[in-house]
XYZ file of C-alpha atoms in Angstrom:
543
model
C 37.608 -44.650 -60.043
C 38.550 -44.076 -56.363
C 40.935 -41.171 -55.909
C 42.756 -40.339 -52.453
C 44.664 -37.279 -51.976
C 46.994 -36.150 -49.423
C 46.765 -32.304 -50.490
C 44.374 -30.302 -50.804
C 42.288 -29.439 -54.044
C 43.360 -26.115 -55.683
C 40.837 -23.192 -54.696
C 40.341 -22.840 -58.762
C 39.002 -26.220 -58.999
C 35.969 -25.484 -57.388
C 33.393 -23.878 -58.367
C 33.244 -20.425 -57.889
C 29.773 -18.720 -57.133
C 28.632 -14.990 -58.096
C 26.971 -13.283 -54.999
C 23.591 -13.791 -54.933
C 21.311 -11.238 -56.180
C 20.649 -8.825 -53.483
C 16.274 -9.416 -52.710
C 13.815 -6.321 -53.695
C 12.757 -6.427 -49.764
C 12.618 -2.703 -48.708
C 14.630 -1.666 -45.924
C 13.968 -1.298 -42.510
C 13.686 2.042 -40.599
C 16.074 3.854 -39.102
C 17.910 2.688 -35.673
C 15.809 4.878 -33.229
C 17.803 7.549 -31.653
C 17.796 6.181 -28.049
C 19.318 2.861 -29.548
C 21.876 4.917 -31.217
C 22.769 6.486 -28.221
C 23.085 3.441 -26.467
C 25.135 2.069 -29.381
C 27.804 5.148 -29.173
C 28.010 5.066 -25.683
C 29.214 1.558 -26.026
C 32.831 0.891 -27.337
C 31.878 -1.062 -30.213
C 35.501 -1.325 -32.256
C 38.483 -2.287 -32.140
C 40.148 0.818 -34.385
C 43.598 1.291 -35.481
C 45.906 3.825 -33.608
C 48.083 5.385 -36.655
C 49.699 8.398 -37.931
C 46.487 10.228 -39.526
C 44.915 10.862 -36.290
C 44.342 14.930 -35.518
C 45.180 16.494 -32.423
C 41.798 17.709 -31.143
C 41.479 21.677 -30.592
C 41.690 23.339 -26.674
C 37.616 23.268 -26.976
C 37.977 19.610 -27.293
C 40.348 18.563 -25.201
C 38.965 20.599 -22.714
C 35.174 19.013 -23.051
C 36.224 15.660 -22.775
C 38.888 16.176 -19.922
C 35.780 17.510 -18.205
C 33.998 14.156 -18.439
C 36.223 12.136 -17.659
C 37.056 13.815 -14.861
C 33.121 14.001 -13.716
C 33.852 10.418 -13.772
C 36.869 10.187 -11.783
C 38.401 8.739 -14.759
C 41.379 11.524 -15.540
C 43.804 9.575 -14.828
C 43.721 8.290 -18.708
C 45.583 11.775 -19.534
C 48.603 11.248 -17.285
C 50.858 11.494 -20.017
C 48.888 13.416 -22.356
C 50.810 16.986 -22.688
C 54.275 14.804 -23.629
C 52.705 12.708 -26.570
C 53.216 13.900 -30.015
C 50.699 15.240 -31.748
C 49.578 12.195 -33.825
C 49.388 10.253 -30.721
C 47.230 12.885 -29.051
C 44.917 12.390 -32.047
C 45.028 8.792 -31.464
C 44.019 9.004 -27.850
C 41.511 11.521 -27.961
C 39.901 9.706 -30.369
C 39.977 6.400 -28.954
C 38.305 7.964 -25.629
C 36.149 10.003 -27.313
C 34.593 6.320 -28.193
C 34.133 5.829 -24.426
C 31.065 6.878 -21.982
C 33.426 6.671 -18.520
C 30.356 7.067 -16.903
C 28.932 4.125 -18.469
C 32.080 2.252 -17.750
C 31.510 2.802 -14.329
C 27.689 1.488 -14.258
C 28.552 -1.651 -15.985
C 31.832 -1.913 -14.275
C 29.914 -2.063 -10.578
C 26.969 -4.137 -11.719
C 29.258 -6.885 -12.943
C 31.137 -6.899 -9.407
C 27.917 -6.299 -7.428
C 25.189 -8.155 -9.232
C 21.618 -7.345 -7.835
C 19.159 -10.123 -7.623
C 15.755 -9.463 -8.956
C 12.926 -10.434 -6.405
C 12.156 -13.470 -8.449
C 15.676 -14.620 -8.177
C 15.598 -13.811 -4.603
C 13.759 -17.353 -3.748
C 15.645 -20.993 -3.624
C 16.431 -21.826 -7.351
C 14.760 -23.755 -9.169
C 16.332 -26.063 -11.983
C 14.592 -28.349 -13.958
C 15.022 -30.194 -17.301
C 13.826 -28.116 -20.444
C 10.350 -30.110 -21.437
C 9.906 -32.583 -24.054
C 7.527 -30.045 -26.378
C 10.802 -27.999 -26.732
C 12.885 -30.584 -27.143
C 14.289 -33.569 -29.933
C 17.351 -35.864 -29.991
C 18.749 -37.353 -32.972
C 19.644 -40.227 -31.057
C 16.454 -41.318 -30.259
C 13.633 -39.246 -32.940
C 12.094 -41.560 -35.608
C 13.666 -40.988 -39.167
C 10.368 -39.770 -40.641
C 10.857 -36.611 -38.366
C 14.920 -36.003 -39.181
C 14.111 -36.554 -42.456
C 11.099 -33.845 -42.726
C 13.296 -31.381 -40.505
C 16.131 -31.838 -43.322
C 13.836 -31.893 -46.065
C 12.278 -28.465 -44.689
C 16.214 -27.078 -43.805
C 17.676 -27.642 -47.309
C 14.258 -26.010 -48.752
C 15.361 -22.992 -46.551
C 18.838 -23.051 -48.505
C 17.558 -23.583 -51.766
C 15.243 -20.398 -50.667
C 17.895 -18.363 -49.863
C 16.622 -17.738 -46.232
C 19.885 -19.183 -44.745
C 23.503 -17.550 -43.365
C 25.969 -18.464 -41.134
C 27.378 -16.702 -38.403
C 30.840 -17.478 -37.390
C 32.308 -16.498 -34.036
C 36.209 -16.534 -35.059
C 37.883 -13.725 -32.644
C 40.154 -16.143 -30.441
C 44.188 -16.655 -31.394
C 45.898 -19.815 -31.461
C 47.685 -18.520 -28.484
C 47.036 -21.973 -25.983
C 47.482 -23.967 -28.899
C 51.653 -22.265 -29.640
C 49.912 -20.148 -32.231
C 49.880 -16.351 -32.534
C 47.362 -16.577 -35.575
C 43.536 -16.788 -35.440
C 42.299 -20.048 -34.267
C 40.382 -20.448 -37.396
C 44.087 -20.694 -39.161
C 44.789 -23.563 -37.246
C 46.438 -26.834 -38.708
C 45.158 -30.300 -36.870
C 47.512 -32.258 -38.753
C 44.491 -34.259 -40.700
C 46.436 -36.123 -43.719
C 45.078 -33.151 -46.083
C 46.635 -30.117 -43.741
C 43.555 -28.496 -44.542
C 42.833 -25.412 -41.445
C 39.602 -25.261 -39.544
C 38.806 -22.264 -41.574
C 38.675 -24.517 -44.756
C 37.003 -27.354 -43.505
C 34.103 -24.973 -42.624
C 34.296 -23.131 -45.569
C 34.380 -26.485 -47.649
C 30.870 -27.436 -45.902
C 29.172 -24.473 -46.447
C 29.844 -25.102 -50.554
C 28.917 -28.710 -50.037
C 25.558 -27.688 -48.497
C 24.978 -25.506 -51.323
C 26.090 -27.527 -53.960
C 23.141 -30.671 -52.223
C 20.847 -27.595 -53.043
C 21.682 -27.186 -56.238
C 21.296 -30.789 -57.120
C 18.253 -30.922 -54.823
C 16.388 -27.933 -56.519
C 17.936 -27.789 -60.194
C 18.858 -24.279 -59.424
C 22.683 -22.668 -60.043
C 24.361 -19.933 -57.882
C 22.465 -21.118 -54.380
C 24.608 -19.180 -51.930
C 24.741 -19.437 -48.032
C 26.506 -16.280 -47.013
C 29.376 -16.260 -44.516
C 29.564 -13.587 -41.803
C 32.671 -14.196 -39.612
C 33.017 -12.302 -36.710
C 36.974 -11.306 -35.728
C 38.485 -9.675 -32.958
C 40.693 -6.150 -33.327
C 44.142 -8.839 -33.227
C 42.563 -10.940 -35.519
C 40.620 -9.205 -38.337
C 43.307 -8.229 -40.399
C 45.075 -11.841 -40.877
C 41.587 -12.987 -41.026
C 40.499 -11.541 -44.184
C 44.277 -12.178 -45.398
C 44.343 -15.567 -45.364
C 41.070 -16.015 -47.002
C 42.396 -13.825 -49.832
C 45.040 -15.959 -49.941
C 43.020 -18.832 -50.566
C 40.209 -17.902 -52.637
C 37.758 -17.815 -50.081
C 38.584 -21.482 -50.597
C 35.770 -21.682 -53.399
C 33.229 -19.538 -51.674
C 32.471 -16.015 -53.271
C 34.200 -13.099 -52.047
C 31.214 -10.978 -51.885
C 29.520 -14.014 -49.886
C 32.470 -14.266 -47.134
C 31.809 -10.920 -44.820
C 34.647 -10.566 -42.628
C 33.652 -8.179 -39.260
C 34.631 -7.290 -35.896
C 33.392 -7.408 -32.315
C 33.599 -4.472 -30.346
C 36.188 -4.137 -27.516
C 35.837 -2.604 -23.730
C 38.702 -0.871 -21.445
C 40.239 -2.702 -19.333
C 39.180 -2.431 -15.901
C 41.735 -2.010 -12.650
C 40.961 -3.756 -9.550
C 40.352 -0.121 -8.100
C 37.676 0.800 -10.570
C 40.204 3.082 -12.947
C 40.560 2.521 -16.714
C 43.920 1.164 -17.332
C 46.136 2.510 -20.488
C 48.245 -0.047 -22.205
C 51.039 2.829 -23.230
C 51.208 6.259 -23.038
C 49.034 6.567 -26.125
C 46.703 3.976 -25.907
C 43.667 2.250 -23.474
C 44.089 -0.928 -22.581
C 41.133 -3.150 -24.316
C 39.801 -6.441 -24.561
C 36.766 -7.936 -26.629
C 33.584 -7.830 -25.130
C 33.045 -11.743 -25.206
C 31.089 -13.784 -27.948
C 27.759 -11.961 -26.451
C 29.220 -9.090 -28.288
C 27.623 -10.490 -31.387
C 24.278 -8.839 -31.244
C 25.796 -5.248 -31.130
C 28.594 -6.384 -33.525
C 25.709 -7.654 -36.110
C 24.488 -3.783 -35.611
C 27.167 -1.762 -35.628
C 28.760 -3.695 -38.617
C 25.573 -3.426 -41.191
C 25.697 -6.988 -40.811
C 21.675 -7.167 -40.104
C 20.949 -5.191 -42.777
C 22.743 -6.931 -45.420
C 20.881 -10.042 -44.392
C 18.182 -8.176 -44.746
C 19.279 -7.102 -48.240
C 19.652 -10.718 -48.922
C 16.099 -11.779 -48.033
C 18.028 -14.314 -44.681
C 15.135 -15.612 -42.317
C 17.348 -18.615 -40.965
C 20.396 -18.032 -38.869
C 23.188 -20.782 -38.089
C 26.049 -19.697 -35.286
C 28.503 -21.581 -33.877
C 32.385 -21.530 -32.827
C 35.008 -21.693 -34.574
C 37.366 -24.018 -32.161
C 34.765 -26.928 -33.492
C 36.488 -29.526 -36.106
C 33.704 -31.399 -36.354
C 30.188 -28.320 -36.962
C 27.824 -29.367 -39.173
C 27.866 -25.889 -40.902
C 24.128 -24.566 -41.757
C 23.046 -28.126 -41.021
C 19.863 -28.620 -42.320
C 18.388 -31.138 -40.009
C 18.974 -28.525 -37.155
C 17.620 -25.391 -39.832
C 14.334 -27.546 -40.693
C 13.919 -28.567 -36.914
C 14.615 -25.180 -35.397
C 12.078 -23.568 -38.491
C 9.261 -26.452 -38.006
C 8.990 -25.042 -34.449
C 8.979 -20.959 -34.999
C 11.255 -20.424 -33.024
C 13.281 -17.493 -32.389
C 16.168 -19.222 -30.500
C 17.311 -23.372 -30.944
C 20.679 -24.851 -29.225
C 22.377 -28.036 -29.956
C 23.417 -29.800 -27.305
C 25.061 -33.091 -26.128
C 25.227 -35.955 -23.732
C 27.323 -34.680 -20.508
C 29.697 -37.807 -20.725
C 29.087 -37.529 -16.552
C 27.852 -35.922 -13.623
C 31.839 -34.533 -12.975
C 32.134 -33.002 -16.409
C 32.769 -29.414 -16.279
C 30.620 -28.163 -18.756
C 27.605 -25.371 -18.822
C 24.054 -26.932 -19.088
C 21.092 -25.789 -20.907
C 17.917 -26.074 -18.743
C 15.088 -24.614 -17.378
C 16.219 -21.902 -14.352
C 13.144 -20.660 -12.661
C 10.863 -21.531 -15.243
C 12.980 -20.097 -18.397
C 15.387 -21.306 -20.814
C 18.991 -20.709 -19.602
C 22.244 -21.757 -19.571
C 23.654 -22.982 -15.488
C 27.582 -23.660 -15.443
C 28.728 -26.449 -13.841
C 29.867 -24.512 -10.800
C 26.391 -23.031 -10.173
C 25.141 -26.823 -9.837
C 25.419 -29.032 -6.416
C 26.261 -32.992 -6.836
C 23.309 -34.266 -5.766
C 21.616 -32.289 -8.699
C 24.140 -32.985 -10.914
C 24.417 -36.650 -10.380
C 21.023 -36.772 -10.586
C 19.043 -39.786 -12.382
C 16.552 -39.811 -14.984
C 13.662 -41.008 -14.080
C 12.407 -42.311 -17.643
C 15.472 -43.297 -18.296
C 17.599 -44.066 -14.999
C 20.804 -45.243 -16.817
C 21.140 -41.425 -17.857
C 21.557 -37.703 -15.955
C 18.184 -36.248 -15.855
C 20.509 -33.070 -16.219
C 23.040 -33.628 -19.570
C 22.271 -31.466 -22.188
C 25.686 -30.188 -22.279
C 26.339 -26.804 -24.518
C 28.512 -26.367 -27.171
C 27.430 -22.616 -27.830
C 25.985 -23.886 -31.353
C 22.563 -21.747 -31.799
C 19.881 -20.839 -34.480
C 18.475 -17.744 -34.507
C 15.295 -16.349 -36.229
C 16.044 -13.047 -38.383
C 12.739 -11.777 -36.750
C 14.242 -12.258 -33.336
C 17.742 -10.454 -34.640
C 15.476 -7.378 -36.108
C 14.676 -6.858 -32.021
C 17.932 -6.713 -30.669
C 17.739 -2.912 -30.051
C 14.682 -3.710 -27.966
C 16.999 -5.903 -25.532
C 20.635 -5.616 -25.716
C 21.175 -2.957 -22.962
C 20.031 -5.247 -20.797
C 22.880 -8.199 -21.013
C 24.326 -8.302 -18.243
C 28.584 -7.859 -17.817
C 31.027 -10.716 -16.663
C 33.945 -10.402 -15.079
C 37.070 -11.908 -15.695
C 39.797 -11.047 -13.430
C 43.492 -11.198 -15.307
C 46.726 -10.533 -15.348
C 46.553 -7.162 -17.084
C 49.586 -5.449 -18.540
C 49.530 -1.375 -17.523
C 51.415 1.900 -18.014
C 52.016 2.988 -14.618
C 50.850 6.403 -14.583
C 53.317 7.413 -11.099
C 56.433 6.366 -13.134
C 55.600 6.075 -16.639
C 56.853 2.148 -17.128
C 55.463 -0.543 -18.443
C 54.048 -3.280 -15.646
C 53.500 -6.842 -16.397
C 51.822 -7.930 -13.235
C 52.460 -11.743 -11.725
C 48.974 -11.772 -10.064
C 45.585 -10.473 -11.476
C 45.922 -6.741 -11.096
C 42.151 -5.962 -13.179
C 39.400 -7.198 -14.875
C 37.885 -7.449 -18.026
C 33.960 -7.336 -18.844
C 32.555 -9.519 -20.965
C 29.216 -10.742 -22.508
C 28.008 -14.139 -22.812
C 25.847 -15.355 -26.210
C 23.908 -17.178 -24.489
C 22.365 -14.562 -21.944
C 19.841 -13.678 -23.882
C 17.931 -16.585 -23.216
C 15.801 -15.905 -20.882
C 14.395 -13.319 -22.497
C 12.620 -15.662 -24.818
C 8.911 -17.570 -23.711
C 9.237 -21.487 -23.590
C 7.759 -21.816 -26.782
C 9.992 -20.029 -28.928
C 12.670 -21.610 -27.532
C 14.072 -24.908 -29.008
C 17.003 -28.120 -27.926
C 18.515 -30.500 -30.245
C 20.685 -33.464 -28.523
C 23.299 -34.371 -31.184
C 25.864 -36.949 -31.144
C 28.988 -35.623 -29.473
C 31.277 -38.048 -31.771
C 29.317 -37.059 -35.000
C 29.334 -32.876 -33.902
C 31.533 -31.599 -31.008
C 35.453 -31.514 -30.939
C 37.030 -28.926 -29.600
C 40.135 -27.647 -29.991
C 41.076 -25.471 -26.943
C 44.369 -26.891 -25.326
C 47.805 -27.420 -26.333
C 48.709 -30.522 -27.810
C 49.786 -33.188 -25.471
C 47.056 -32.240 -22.898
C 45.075 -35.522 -24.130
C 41.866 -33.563 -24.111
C 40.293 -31.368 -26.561
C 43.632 -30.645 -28.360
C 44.715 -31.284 -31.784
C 45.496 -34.698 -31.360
C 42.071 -35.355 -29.862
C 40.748 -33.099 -32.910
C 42.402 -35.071 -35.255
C 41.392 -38.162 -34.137
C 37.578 -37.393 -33.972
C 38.214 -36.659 -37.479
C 39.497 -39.685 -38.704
C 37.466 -41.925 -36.787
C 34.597 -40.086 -37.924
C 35.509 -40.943 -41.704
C 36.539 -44.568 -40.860
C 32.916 -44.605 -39.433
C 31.326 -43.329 -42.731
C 33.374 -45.496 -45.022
C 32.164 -48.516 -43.059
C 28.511 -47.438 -43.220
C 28.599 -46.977 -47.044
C 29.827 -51.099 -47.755
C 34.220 -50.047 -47.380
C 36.973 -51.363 -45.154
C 39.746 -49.357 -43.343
C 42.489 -51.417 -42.266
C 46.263 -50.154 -40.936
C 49.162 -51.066 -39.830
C 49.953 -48.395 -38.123
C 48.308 -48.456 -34.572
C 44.854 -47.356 -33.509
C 45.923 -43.371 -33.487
C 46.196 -43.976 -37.792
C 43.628 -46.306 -38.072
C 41.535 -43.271 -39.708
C 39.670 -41.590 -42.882
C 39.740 -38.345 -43.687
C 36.932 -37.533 -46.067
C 36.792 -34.005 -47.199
C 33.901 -31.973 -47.027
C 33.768 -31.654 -51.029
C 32.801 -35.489 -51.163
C 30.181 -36.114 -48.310
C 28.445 -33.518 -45.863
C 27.385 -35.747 -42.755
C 28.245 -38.908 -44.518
C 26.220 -38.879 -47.832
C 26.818 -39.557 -51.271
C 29.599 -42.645 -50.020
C 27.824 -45.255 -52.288
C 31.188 -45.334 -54.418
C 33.081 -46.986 -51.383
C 31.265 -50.440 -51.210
C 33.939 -52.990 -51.316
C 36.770 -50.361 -51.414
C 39.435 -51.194 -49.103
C 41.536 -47.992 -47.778
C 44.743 -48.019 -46.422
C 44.811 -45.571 -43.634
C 45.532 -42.682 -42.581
C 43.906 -41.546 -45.791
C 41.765 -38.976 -47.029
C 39.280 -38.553 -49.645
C 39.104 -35.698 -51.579
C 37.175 -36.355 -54.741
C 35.604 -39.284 -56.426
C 36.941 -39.757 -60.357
């Protein structure tokens, strides 16, 4: 018998998974002491300002006025001599996490970018090649279903985790918590955080029944902000990890970075504190460092690497058509991608820039290029593989990152910054961009990578990409959009498997929610042939 369900199942109804047996692998050697250098000049974390901090002693103080000031960066002690003395502890040890120097170096490259004497010649862009390429729209089923065969082997392995970038707030969407909290209003209520969470057991439970085995586990390694670690981890206690285990859901943070003013000078927020930002989702290589991330992968035995946002309703989470692809190629790095709906789109493409894989934003592109035709297949843009920052990585390629991550570059993004002003000693809440703040982008490591260990998968946008970044009412990628591409995707499913959806309700309620728990990428729907559902509906279990 059918079942349909408006709320969600109970987190003790599923079934609950021990962590899986750390792997005998021995560990790796030590960080080398350069890297380490480079990793404590960096400001890698988001800590705490509280009560237990220790005023430093004269020696100290002294020592690390001096470098700032070598730096021309003293201004951070304006109000130092009036704080009390838990707040000096708080300061001094929230610059004592800082290289001012090395603020300054990154801080002018960003804003005066030099061009290397290959770059100094006409650009040239060009399509990435068809040996690095595949498209589920248009690959023979033999091949996706070898590449899924070979990705759900890598599961059943253990070989697999997911990496989830999660440090954004609701804050567009009339939400102060993290986006991952968010509500769509599907029929179940069910947040983004649990419909991801509700894959990942789904792909391990088709292992299980796939392999015979019990306890397959796909570990879970969700990277926060400073704002947003806390409620993070809270409202996955709160839920049970929503079935997962607890031990298998690793909750850490990105680092942060002072915030810059538009004269060069680190700005503080308050008396007592630097103003900071997050370094930007290319943060996630020194995170995975600085966080013993790598190594417990390591611990765990994890060759296969899934990443992806958070802000996406519709991820295939540790998909194994895009694991077993991405593996049957060695490579280090593989993107999905989709079909630029048209030449005007504003979205960053993945290509070929001067001969290596890359990433070109839509700004960086003329119109004749980007209206540009295909010529094997002139109905289509010979440029459209659109990103959705959705990437695999190799764990070989992640052991390296010491070898490579001093040299991503630095973004900037000029803001509207709040400051203490350091003449008066009040709080300024500027009306016009008064700063910047540097950031890294995930996907700059690209180039860095030969063709050939470089992969691109073209996806269906309607099967795999929603996003949810606007508020609602905007009429693209917000939650009504999100919701929708939801529903219709279920509607779609039930009338593949032999059901009908009918309403009487409009076109925006004409939709199926099917949960996770019952199909993956529409699976396992046999029991709907000749079911007729009444929507909006979801299905949360088959009795």
């Amino acid at each position: 018998m059918l079942s349909f369900f408006v709320n969600t199942i109970p987190p003790d109804t599923l079934l609950q998974k021990p962590p899986l047996p750390y792997s005998a692998l021995s560990m790796a050697a030590a960080v080398k002491d350069t890297v380490n250098n480079l990793l404590e000049r960096l400001n890698l974390t988001s800590r705490d300002e509280d009560d237990t901090s220790k005023e430093p002693s004269d020696e100290e103080l002294k020592n690390l006025r001096e470098k700032y000031a070598r730096a021309d960066q003293e201004q951070v002690f304006a109000f130092y001599d009036e704080l009390s003395t838990p707040e000096k502890g708080s300061l001094y040890e929230r610059l004592s996490t800082i290289d001012p120097e090395y603020i300054n170096q990154i801080t002018h490259k960003a804003l005066n970018p030099t061009r290397s004497s290959g770059e100094q010649r006409e650009t040239k862009l060009e399509p990435l090649p068809e040996s690095a390429t595949a498209s589920v729209l248009d690959s023979n089923q033999d091949n996706k279903e070898s590449w899924y065969s070979l990705g759900l082997d890598l599961v059943i392995k253990g070989q697999v985790a997911v990496v989830l970038m999660a440090g954004g707030q609701g804050t567009r969407l009339g939400s102060s918590a993290p986006k991952g909290c968010f509500d769509i209003q599907l029929p179940s209520h069910k947040s983004l955080f649990q419909i991801q969470a509700e894959r990942i057991w789904k792909i391990q439970k088709l292992a299980e029944e796939k392999s015979g085995k019990k306890n397959i586990v796909v570990p879970w390694y969700i990277m926060t902000s400073g704002p947003t670690r806390g409620p993070t981890k809270q409202f996955f206690q709160k839920h049970d990890f929503f079935g997962l285990g607890k031990d298998d859901v690793v909750i850490f943070e990105q680092g942060v970075l002072p915030c810059i003013s538009n004269e060069g000078k680190i700005l503080l927020e308050t008396k007592s504190k630097v103003a900071v930002a997050p370094d930007g989702n290319g943060g996630v290589y020194q995170a995975l460092l600085t966080s013993n991330v790598r190594t417990d992968m390591r611990k765990r035995g994890i060759q296969h690497i899934h990443a992806y946002c958070v802000d996406n309703c519709l991820v295939r989470v540790a998909d194994p058509l895009f694991l077993g692809f991405a593996a049957s190629k060695d490579v280090d790095i593989a993107t999905k991608v989709v079909r630029k709906r048209s030449a005007k789109e504003p979205v960053g493409l993945i290509l070929l820039k001067n001969g290596k894989p890359d990433v070109v934003e839509y700004s960086e592109i003329d119109s004749d290029t980007a209206e540009a035709k295909d010529p094997r297949q002139p109905d289509i843009l010979k440029f459209r593989a659109a990103n959705i920052v959705n990437h695999y990585y190799s764990f070989r390629f992640l052991e390296t990152i010491e070898e490579w991550v001093h040299q991503l570059p630095h973004h900037v993004a000029r803001k509207k910054i709040p400051y203490m002003d350091i003449d008066n000693g009040q709080t300024v809440k500027p009306e016009k961009p008064n700063g910047i703040k540097l950031e890294q982008f995930v996907f700059d490591v690209f180039p860095m990578l030969e063709l050939n260990k470089f992969g691109c998968m073209e996806v269906k946008r309607e099967d795999e990409f929603s996003p949810l970044k606007n508020a609602k009412g905007t009429g693209e990628d917000d939650q009504d959009t999100s919701k929708k591409d939801m529903l219709d995707q279920g509607k779609r499913w039930v009338q593949s498997s032999g059901g009908l959806v009918v309403s009487e309700n409009g076109p925006d309620n004409a939709g199926v929610e099917i949960s996770p728990l019952v199909s993956y990428g529409g699976e396992g729907l046999a029991f709907l042939k000749g079911t007729t559902i009444k929507a909006p509906a979801v299905v949360e279990k088959e009795d």
